[in-house]
Amino acid sequence: MKFISSTEAGKRWSLSSRRVAVLCTEGRIPGAQKVGNTWMLPENTEKPSDARIKSGKYINKKSEGEKDAETI
């Protein structure tokens, strides 16, 4: 099995190497192994989905107090 570094994976996925390392630490990249100070990922690993958005929609609701402040 071939491996790539977190830096190489970051370039492929348009992420920083630090973000890839955080994903590895959280266990979100299967097969990732830490070698010294570097995370090594299987070469055929796909970019994990973004878990920050649960519903798939961005919700931008304003409270009544905010609406009043804008009209003044």
Coordinates of C-alpha atoms in Angstrom, one line a residue:
M1 CA 0.0 0.0 0.0
K2 CA 1.3 3.4 -0.9
F3 CA 1.1 6.4 1.4
I4 CA 1.2 10.2 1.0
S5 CA 2.0 12.8 3.6
S6 CA -0.5 15.3 5.0
T7 CA 1.1 18.0 3.0
E8 CA 0.5 16.2 -0.3
A9 CA -3.1 15.4 0.7
G10 CA -3.7 19.0 1.6
K11 CA -2.5 20.1 -1.9
R12 CA -4.8 17.5 -3.5
W13 CA -7.8 18.6 -1.4
S14 CA -7.1 22.3 -1.3
L15 CA -6.7 22.2 2.5
S16 CA -3.8 23.2 4.7
S17 CA -1.5 20.4 6.0
R18 CA -2.6 21.5 9.5
R19 CA -6.3 20.9 8.7
V20 CA -5.4 17.4 7.3
A21 CA -3.5 16.7 10.5
V22 CA -6.6 17.7 12.6
L23 CA -8.8 15.4 10.5
C24 CA -6.4 12.6 11.2
T25 CA -6.3 13.3 14.9
E26 CA -10.1 13.3 15.0
G27 CA -10.1 9.9 13.3
R28 CA -12.0 11.1 10.3
I29 CA -9.5 9.7 7.7
P30 CA -9.4 5.9 7.8
G31 CA -6.0 4.3 7.6
A32 CA -4.1 7.4 8.6
Q33 CA -0.9 6.6 10.6
K34 CA 1.4 8.9 12.4
V35 CA 5.1 8.5 11.6
G36 CA 7.2 10.7 13.8
N37 CA 5.6 14.2 13.5
T38 CA 4.0 13.5 10.1
W39 CA 0.7 11.9 9.3
M40 CA 0.8 9.4 6.5
L41 CA -2.5 8.6 4.6
P42 CA -3.3 5.9 2.1
E43 CA -2.8 7.2 -1.4
N44 CA -6.4 6.4 -2.5
T45 CA -8.0 8.2 0.5
E46 CA -10.9 10.5 -0.4
K47 CA -11.4 13.9 1.2
P48 CA -13.8 13.6 4.2
S49 CA -17.1 15.5 4.1
D50 CA -17.4 18.8 6.0
A51 CA -19.0 17.9 9.3
R52 CA -19.6 21.5 10.3
I53 CA -22.9 21.8 8.4
K54 CA -25.5 19.3 9.7
S55 CA -28.5 20.3 7.7
G56 CA -27.0 21.1 4.4
K57 CA -28.4 24.7 4.6
Y58 CA -27.0 27.9 5.9
I59 CA -29.4 29.5 8.3
N60 CA -29.3 33.2 8.6
K61 CA -32.1 34.3 10.9
K62 CA -32.3 37.6 12.7
S63 CA -34.0 38.1 15.9
E64 CA -36.7 40.9 16.3
G65 CA -34.2 43.1 18.3
E66 CA -31.7 43.0 15.4
K67 CA -34.4 44.1 12.9
D68 CA -35.3 47.1 15.0
A69 CA -31.7 48.1 15.4
E70 CA -31.3 48.2 11.5
T71 CA -34.3 50.4 10.9
I72 CA -33.2 53.1 13.4

